[in-house]
PDB file of C-alpha atoms and ligand atoms in Angstrom:
ATOM      1  CA  MET L 189     -64.851  12.461   7.089  1.00  0.00           C
ATOM      2  CA  GLN L 190     -64.922   9.319   9.168  1.00  0.00           C
ATOM      3  CA  LEU L 191     -63.241   7.344   6.391  1.00  0.00           C
ATOM      4  CA  ILE L 192     -60.432   9.861   6.055  1.00  0.00           C
ATOM      5  CA  ILE L 193     -59.735   9.717   9.793  1.00  0.00           C
ATOM      6  CA  LEU L 194     -59.557   5.946   9.491  1.00  0.00           C
ATOM      7  CA  PHE L 195     -56.935   6.140   6.757  1.00  0.00           C
ATOM      8  CA  ILE L 196     -54.833   8.561   8.752  1.00  0.00           C
ATOM      9  CA  PHE L 197     -54.859   6.147  11.702  1.00  0.00           C
ATOM     10  CA  LYS L 198     -53.784   3.333   9.392  1.00  0.00           C
ATOM     11  CA  ALA L 199     -50.931   5.389   7.948  1.00  0.00           C
ATOM     12  CA  LYS L 200     -49.677   6.125  11.468  1.00  0.00           C
ATOM     13  CA  GLY L 201     -49.554   2.420  12.168  1.00  0.00           C
ATOM     14  CA  GLY L 202     -51.883   2.880  15.102  1.00  0.00           C
ATOM     15  CA  ARG L 203     -49.102   4.289  17.251  1.00  0.00           C
ATOM     16  CA  PHE L 204     -51.588   5.743  19.711  1.00  0.00           C
ATOM     17  CA  MET L 205     -53.785   2.687  19.928  1.00  0.00           C
ATOM     18  CA  LYS L 206     -54.050   0.300  22.883  1.00  0.00           C
ATOM     19  CA  ASN L 207     -53.615  -2.546  20.414  1.00  0.00           C
ATOM     20  CA  ASN L 208     -52.728  -2.056  16.771  1.00  0.00           C
ATOM     21  CA  SER L 209     -54.151  -5.511  15.990  1.00  0.00           C
ATOM     22  CA  ALA L 210     -57.616  -3.974  16.254  1.00  0.00           C
ATOM     23  CA  MET L 211     -56.977  -2.637  12.748  1.00  0.00           C
ATOM     24  CA  PHE L 212     -56.660  -6.188  11.392  1.00  0.00           C
ATOM     25  CA  GLN L 213     -60.292  -6.871  12.322  1.00  0.00           C
ATOM     26  CA  LEU L 214     -61.447  -4.490   9.602  1.00  0.00           C
ATOM     27  CA  SER L 215     -62.729  -6.421   6.612  1.00  0.00           C
ATOM     28  CA  TYR L 216     -61.468  -5.629   3.117  1.00  0.00           C
ATOM     29  CA  GLY L 217     -62.084  -6.891  -0.371  1.00  0.00           C
ATOM     30  CA  LEU L 218     -59.292  -7.331  -2.907  1.00  0.00           C
ATOM     31  CA  PHE L 219     -59.236  -5.809  -6.341  1.00  0.00           C
ATOM     32  CA  VAL L 220     -57.159  -5.284  -9.446  1.00  0.00           C
ATOM     33  CA  LEU L 221     -57.133  -1.571 -10.172  1.00  0.00           C
ATOM     34  CA  SER L 222     -56.367  -0.922 -13.838  1.00  0.00           C
ATOM     35  CA  ALA L 223     -55.656   2.146 -15.945  1.00  0.00           C
ATOM     36  CA  LYS L 224     -54.406   3.140 -19.361  1.00  0.00           C
ATOM     37  CA  GLU L 225     -52.260   6.086 -20.409  1.00  0.00           C
ATOM     38  CA  GLY L 226     -51.358   6.463 -24.070  1.00  0.00           C
ATOM     39  CA  ASP L 227     -50.926   2.930 -25.289  1.00  0.00           C
ATOM     40  CA  LYS L 228     -49.628   1.634 -21.961  1.00  0.00           C
ATOM     41  CA  SER L 229     -51.915  -0.375 -19.685  1.00  0.00           C
ATOM     42  CA  ASN L 230     -51.155  -1.337 -16.107  1.00  0.00           C
ATOM     43  CA  GLY L 231     -52.831  -2.699 -13.016  1.00  0.00           C
ATOM     44  CA  CYS L 232     -52.102  -3.179  -9.323  1.00  0.00           C
ATOM     45  CA  ILE L 233     -53.651  -4.907  -6.328  1.00  0.00           C
ATOM     46  CA  VAL L 234     -55.624  -2.751  -3.895  1.00  0.00           C
ATOM     47  CA  ASN L 235     -57.820  -3.513  -0.888  1.00  0.00           C
ATOM     48  CA  THR L 236     -59.468  -0.133  -0.450  1.00  0.00           C
ATOM     49  CA  VAL L 237     -62.352   0.064  -2.929  1.00  0.00           C
ATOM     50  CA  GLN L 238     -65.611   1.066  -1.252  1.00  0.00           C
ATOM     51  CA  GLN L 239     -68.947   2.251  -2.545  1.00  0.00           C
ATOM     52  CA  VAL L 240     -69.664   5.552  -0.800  1.00  0.00           C
ATOM     53  CA  THR L 241     -73.014   6.618  -2.284  1.00  0.00           C
ATOM     54  CA  SER L 242     -75.490   4.740  -4.480  1.00  0.00           C
ATOM     55  CA  SER L 243     -77.291   7.725  -5.978  1.00  0.00           C
ATOM     56  CA  PRO L 244     -75.162   8.916  -7.658  1.00  0.00           C
ATOM     57  CA  ASN L 245     -73.213   5.682  -7.751  1.00  0.00           C
ATOM     58  CA  ARG L 246     -69.810   6.618  -6.362  1.00  0.00           C
ATOM     59  CA  ILE L 247     -66.795   4.706  -5.107  1.00  0.00           C
ATOM     60  CA  LEU L 248     -63.479   5.552  -3.509  1.00  0.00           C
ATOM     61  CA  VAL L 249     -60.084   3.943  -3.700  1.00  0.00           C
ATOM     62  CA  ALA L 250     -56.879   4.853  -1.839  1.00  0.00           C
ATOM     63  CA  VAL L 251     -53.753   4.093  -3.878  1.00  0.00           C
ATOM     64  CA  ASN L 252     -50.122   4.133  -2.735  1.00  0.00           C
ATOM     65  CA  LYS L 253     -48.205   6.855  -4.575  1.00  0.00           C
ATOM     66  CA  GLY L 254     -45.414   4.364  -5.319  1.00  0.00           C
ATOM     67  CA  ASN L 255     -47.685   2.488  -7.713  1.00  0.00           C
ATOM     68  CA  TYR L 256     -47.349   3.206 -11.414  1.00  0.00           C
ATOM     69  CA  THR L 257     -51.137   2.816 -11.729  1.00  0.00           C
ATOM     70  CA  HIS L 258     -51.483   5.702  -9.237  1.00  0.00           C
ATOM     71  CA  ASP L 259     -49.701   8.104 -11.611  1.00  0.00           C
ATOM     72  CA  MET L 260     -51.724   6.884 -14.582  1.00  0.00           C
ATOM     73  CA  ILE L 261     -54.978   7.628 -12.724  1.00  0.00           C
ATOM     74  CA  VAL L 262     -53.702  11.072 -11.640  1.00  0.00           C
ATOM     75  CA  ASN L 263     -52.942  11.832 -15.309  1.00  0.00           C
ATOM     76  CA  THR L 264     -56.062  10.344 -16.934  1.00  0.00           C
ATOM     77  CA  GLY L 265     -58.766  10.446 -14.229  1.00  0.00           C
ATOM     78  CA  VAL L 266     -60.157   7.108 -15.348  1.00  0.00           C
ATOM     79  CA  PHE L 267     -59.802   3.572 -13.973  1.00  0.00           C
ATOM     80  CA  ASN L 268     -61.400   0.145 -13.762  1.00  0.00           C
ATOM     81  CA  VAL L 269     -61.830  -2.117 -10.761  1.00  0.00           C
ATOM     82  CA  SER L 270     -61.898  -5.901 -11.202  1.00  0.00           C
ATOM     83  CA  ILE L 271     -63.547  -7.379  -8.122  1.00  0.00           C
ATOM     84  CA  LEU L 272     -61.536 -10.484  -7.229  1.00  0.00           C
ATOM     85  CA  SER L 273     -63.390 -13.677  -6.342  1.00  0.00           C
ATOM     86  CA  GLU L 274     -62.562 -16.706  -4.201  1.00  0.00           C
ATOM     87  CA  ASP L 275     -61.295 -18.669  -7.221  1.00  0.00           C
ATOM     88  CA  VAL L 276     -58.488 -16.130  -7.810  1.00  0.00           C
ATOM     89  CA  VAL L 277     -55.020 -17.726  -7.783  1.00  0.00           C
ATOM     90  CA  PHE L 278     -51.878 -16.492  -5.987  1.00  0.00           C
ATOM     91  CA  ASP L 279     -50.272 -15.872  -9.401  1.00  0.00           C
ATOM     92  CA  THR L 280     -52.677 -12.978  -9.922  1.00  0.00           C
ATOM     93  CA  PHE L 281     -51.382 -11.307  -6.725  1.00  0.00           C
ATOM     94  CA  GLN L 282     -47.776 -11.940  -7.731  1.00  0.00           C
ATOM     95  CA  HIS L 283     -48.384 -10.668 -11.237  1.00  0.00           C
ATOM     96  CA  PHE L 284     -50.224  -7.461 -10.348  1.00  0.00           C
ATOM     97  CA  GLY L 285     -49.024  -6.930  -6.770  1.00  0.00           C
ATOM     98  CA  PHE L 286     -45.397  -7.933  -6.396  1.00  0.00           C
ATOM     99  CA  GLN L 287     -43.841  -6.182  -9.384  1.00  0.00           C
ATOM    100  CA  SER L 288     -44.087  -2.661 -10.720  1.00  0.00           C
ATOM    101  CA  GLY L 289     -45.392  -1.506 -14.071  1.00  0.00           C
ATOM    102  CA  ARG L 290     -42.416   0.864 -14.088  1.00  0.00           C
ATOM    103  CA  ASP L 291     -40.100  -2.160 -14.470  1.00  0.00           C
ATOM    104  CA  VAL L 292     -42.157  -4.655 -16.439  1.00  0.00           C
ATOM    105  CA  ASN L 293     -45.034  -4.649 -18.897  1.00  0.00           C
ATOM    106  CA  LYS L 294     -47.656  -6.576 -16.919  1.00  0.00           C
ATOM    107  CA  MET L 295     -49.758  -7.061 -20.038  1.00  0.00           C
ATOM    108  CA  GLU L 296     -47.036  -8.981 -21.881  1.00  0.00           C
ATOM    109  CA  GLY L 297     -48.008 -12.648 -22.011  1.00  0.00           C
ATOM    110  CA  PHE L 298     -51.154 -11.951 -19.956  1.00  0.00           C
ATOM    111  CA  SER L 299     -54.374 -12.874 -21.726  1.00  0.00           C
ATOM    112  CA  ASP L 300     -57.081 -13.266 -19.051  1.00  0.00           C
ATOM    113  CA  TYR L 301     -58.667  -9.900 -19.711  1.00  0.00           C
ATOM    114  CA  GLN L 302     -61.099  -7.976 -21.889  1.00  0.00           C
ATOM    115  CA  ILE L 303     -61.254  -4.300 -22.752  1.00  0.00           C
ATOM    116  CA  ALA L 304     -64.176  -2.283 -21.362  1.00  0.00           C
ATOM    117  CA  GLU L 305     -65.843   0.515 -23.314  1.00  0.00           C
ATOM    118  CA  ASN L 306     -63.544   3.087 -21.685  1.00  0.00           C
ATOM    119  CA  GLY L 307     -60.548   1.340 -23.297  1.00  0.00           C
ATOM    120  CA  ILE L 308     -59.200  -0.027 -19.995  1.00  0.00           C
ATOM    121  CA  PHE L 309     -58.848  -3.747 -19.360  1.00  0.00           C
ATOM    122  CA  TYR L 310     -60.552  -5.828 -16.670  1.00  0.00           C
ATOM    123  CA  LEU L 311     -59.851  -9.363 -15.519  1.00  0.00           C
ATOM    124  CA  THR L 312     -61.919 -12.248 -16.846  1.00  0.00           C
ATOM    125  CA  LYS L 313     -60.413 -14.923 -14.551  1.00  0.00           C
ATOM    126  CA  GLY L 314     -60.532 -14.841 -10.750  1.00  0.00           C
ATOM    127  CA  ALA L 315     -62.924 -11.877 -10.835  1.00  0.00           C
ATOM    128  CA  ASN L 316     -66.702 -11.784 -10.505  1.00  0.00           C
ATOM    129  CA  ALA L 317     -67.457  -8.264 -11.735  1.00  0.00           C
ATOM    130  CA  TYR L 318     -65.828  -5.091 -12.958  1.00  0.00           C
ATOM    131  CA  LEU L 319     -66.548  -1.389 -12.524  1.00  0.00           C
ATOM    132  CA  CYS L 320     -65.510   1.525 -14.728  1.00  0.00           C
ATOM    133  CA  ALA L 321     -64.985   4.822 -12.909  1.00  0.00           C
ATOM    134  CA  LYS L 322     -64.199   8.463 -13.555  1.00  0.00           C
ATOM    135  CA  VAL L 323     -62.467  10.519 -10.861  1.00  0.00           C
ATOM    136  CA  PHE L 324     -64.244  13.696  -9.672  1.00  0.00           C
ATOM    137  CA  GLN L 325     -62.091  14.510  -6.644  1.00  0.00           C
ATOM    138  CA  THR L 326     -58.719  13.540  -5.210  1.00  0.00           C
ATOM    139  CA  ILE L 327     -57.446  13.951  -1.655  1.00  0.00           C
ATOM    140  CA  ASP L 328     -53.758  13.811  -0.765  1.00  0.00           C
ATOM    141  CA  LEU L 329     -53.259  11.403   2.135  1.00  0.00           C
ATOM    142  CA  GLY L 330     -49.467  11.582   2.303  1.00  0.00           C
ATOM    143  CA  THR L 331     -48.406   8.062   1.336  1.00  0.00           C
ATOM    144  CA  HIS L 332     -51.599   7.541  -0.688  1.00  0.00           C
ATOM    145  CA  THR L 333     -54.001   9.472  -2.880  1.00  0.00           C
ATOM    146  CA  LEU L 334     -57.696   9.017  -2.241  1.00  0.00           C
ATOM    147  CA  PHE L 335     -59.652   8.987  -5.501  1.00  0.00           C
ATOM    148  CA  LEU L 336     -63.390   9.664  -5.351  1.00  0.00           C
ATOM    149  CA  ALA L 337     -65.044   8.546  -8.562  1.00  0.00           C
ATOM    150  CA  ASP L 338     -68.344   8.142 -10.385  1.00  0.00           C
ATOM    151  CA  VAL L 339     -69.129   4.630 -11.585  1.00  0.00           C
ATOM    152  CA  THR L 340     -69.749   4.990 -15.317  1.00  0.00           C
ATOM    153  CA  ASP L 341     -70.210   1.332 -16.311  1.00  0.00           C
ATOM    154  CA  GLY L 342     -69.682  -2.187 -15.078  1.00  0.00           C
ATOM    155  CA  ASP L 343     -70.861  -5.751 -15.462  1.00  0.00           C
ATOM    156  CA  LEU L 344     -71.347  -8.920 -13.470  1.00  0.00           C
ATOM    157  CA  LEU L 345     -69.081 -11.740 -14.710  1.00  0.00           C
ATOM    158  CA  ASN L 346     -70.201 -14.632 -12.468  1.00  0.00           C
ATOM    159  CA  ASN L 347     -71.633 -15.357  -9.013  1.00  0.00           C
ATOM    160  CA  THR L 348     -68.517 -16.664  -7.256  1.00  0.00           C
ATOM    161  CA  ALA L 349     -68.169 -14.982  -3.841  1.00  0.00           C
ATOM    162  CA  SER L 350     -65.907 -11.933  -3.641  1.00  0.00           C
ATOM    163  CA  VAL L 351     -62.603 -12.659  -1.954  1.00  0.00           C
ATOM    164  CA  THR L 352     -61.887 -10.955   1.368  1.00  0.00           C
ATOM    165  CA  TYR L 353     -58.505 -10.121   2.819  1.00  0.00           C
ATOM    166  CA  THR L 354     -59.063 -12.792   5.492  1.00  0.00           C
ATOM    167  CA  TYR L 355     -59.919 -15.438   2.877  1.00  0.00           C
ATOM    168  CA  TYR L 356     -56.757 -14.508   0.961  1.00  0.00           C
ATOM    169  CA  HIS L 357     -54.588 -15.012   4.051  1.00  0.00           C
ATOM    170  CA  LYS L 358     -56.211 -18.333   4.976  1.00  0.00           C
ATOM    171  CA  ASN L 359     -56.686 -19.928   1.573  1.00  0.00           C
ATOM    172  CA  ILE L 360     -54.706 -18.261  -1.203  1.00  0.00           C
ATOM    173  CA  LYS L 361     -51.411 -16.949   0.136  1.00  0.00           C
ATOM    174  CA  PRO L 362     -48.831 -19.779   0.526  1.00  0.00           C
ATOM    175  CA  GLN L 363     -48.290 -20.519   4.217  1.00  0.00           C
ATOM    176  CA  PRO L 364     -44.895 -19.270   5.477  1.00  0.00           C
ATOM    177  CA  LYS L 365     -42.136 -21.877   5.672  1.00  0.00           C
ATOM    178  CA  GLU L 366     -40.337 -22.473   8.943  1.00  0.00           C
ATOM    179  CA  THR L 367     -37.246 -20.325   8.951  1.00  0.00           C
ATOM    180  CA  LYS L 368     -34.222 -19.926  11.212  1.00  0.00           C
ATOM    181  CA  THR L 369     -33.715 -16.358  10.017  1.00  0.00           C
ATOM    182  CA  SER L 370     -34.688 -13.769  12.583  1.00  0.00           C
ATOM    183  CA  GLY L 371     -36.240 -10.580  11.363  1.00  0.00           C
ATOM    184  CA  TRP L 372     -39.565  -9.300  10.169  1.00  0.00           C
ATOM    185  CA  ARG L 373     -41.966 -10.915   7.696  1.00  0.00           C
ATOM    186  CA  CYS L 374     -44.382  -9.008   5.463  1.00  0.00           C
ATOM    187  CA  LYS L 375     -47.825 -10.394   6.238  1.00  0.00           C
ATOM    188  CA  ILE L 376     -49.012  -9.470   2.777  1.00  0.00           C
ATOM    189  CA  CYS L 377     -46.487 -11.167   0.502  1.00  0.00           C
ATOM    190  CA  GLY L 378     -44.075 -13.058   2.782  1.00  0.00           C
ATOM    191  CA  TYR L 379     -40.961 -10.931   2.129  1.00  0.00           C
ATOM    192  CA  VAL L 380     -38.438 -11.289   4.977  1.00  0.00           C
ATOM    193  CA  TYR L 381     -36.434  -8.342   6.316  1.00  0.00           C
ATOM    194  CA  GLU L 382     -33.356  -9.601   8.152  1.00  0.00           C
ATOM    195  CA  GLY L 383     -32.505  -7.577  11.224  1.00  0.00           C
ATOM    196  CA  GLU L 384     -33.627  -6.978  14.784  1.00  0.00           C
ATOM    197  CA  GLU L 385     -35.218  -3.583  14.272  1.00  0.00           C
ATOM    198  CA  LEU L 386     -37.498  -2.799  11.364  1.00  0.00           C
ATOM    199  CA  PRO L 387     -37.247   0.895  10.420  1.00  0.00           C
ATOM    200  CA  GLU L 388     -40.563   2.669  11.064  1.00  0.00           C
ATOM    201  CA  ASP L 389     -40.690   4.013   7.517  1.00  0.00           C
ATOM    202  CA  PHE L 390     -39.781   0.669   5.931  1.00  0.00           C
ATOM    203  CA  VAL L 391     -41.738  -0.186   2.792  1.00  0.00           C
ATOM    204  CA  CYS L 392     -41.891  -3.773   1.496  1.00  0.00           C
ATOM    205  CA  PRO L 393     -39.866  -3.897  -1.747  1.00  0.00           C
ATOM    206  CA  LEU L 394     -42.246  -6.504  -3.190  1.00  0.00           C
ATOM    207  CA  CYS L 395     -45.760  -5.352  -2.333  1.00  0.00           C
ATOM    208  CA  LYS L 396     -45.110  -1.757  -1.129  1.00  0.00           C
ATOM    209  CA  HIS L 397     -46.896  -2.216   2.189  1.00  0.00           C
ATOM    210  CA  GLY L 398     -45.494  -0.368   5.188  1.00  0.00           C
ATOM    211  CA  ALA L 399     -43.908  -1.447   8.472  1.00  0.00           C
ATOM    212  CA  GLU L 400     -47.330  -1.857  10.083  1.00  0.00           C
ATOM    213  CA  ASP L 401     -47.907  -4.926   7.901  1.00  0.00           C
ATOM    214  CA  PHE L 402     -44.774  -6.738   9.151  1.00  0.00           C
ATOM    215  CA  GLU L 403     -44.611  -9.292  11.942  1.00  0.00           C
ATOM    216  CA  LYS L 404     -41.599 -10.348  14.019  1.00  0.00           C
ATOM    217  CA  ILE L 405     -40.206 -13.819  13.229  1.00  0.00           C
TER     218      ILE L 405
HETATM  219 FE1   FE C 560     -44.833  -7.387   1.067  1.00  0.00          FE
END
């Protein structure tokens, strides 16, 4: 229950908080969430994978409904999580995070993967482990769906440290260039919205994060 409350607060952009920046002190990992429907495979970047119980071994992930991978998981109930490590390159975030599987085939020309026993791919570069999961419950969170899932398989790939959201911002994401444009910058991918006021319901066209992830420039 506590977790769900937390997500609702995040979706509201902390409007009732003394300081919304408190939310940025939460630590997150980063993951490629992958799925397969028919003969189409796709993956997206998420930061919300958590283990919730160990016996049985269960995880959760909250996925934005705008993601193509979201619909594939709704339809198939199965997904993989590649746990990204500190040697992951920015290209991986651009490839899986800043474009949609509805517009491009993310698997075309991409070869740094293997297929798990459930038929879904996982990353072999920039990842230190993968998990295979089967959904047993979904909760509608408005902008996102929360998937609760049993871990059905998984393997350790190497011992490189898992990347955190903070590490990504400090060491992987290119630092923003000085700009004379005034507006709002997406803290996730660097997209710039030109204009004085950022609409409250604005969603980044590149990475699909909401207005709460923008900063004034
Ligand atoms: Fe963005």
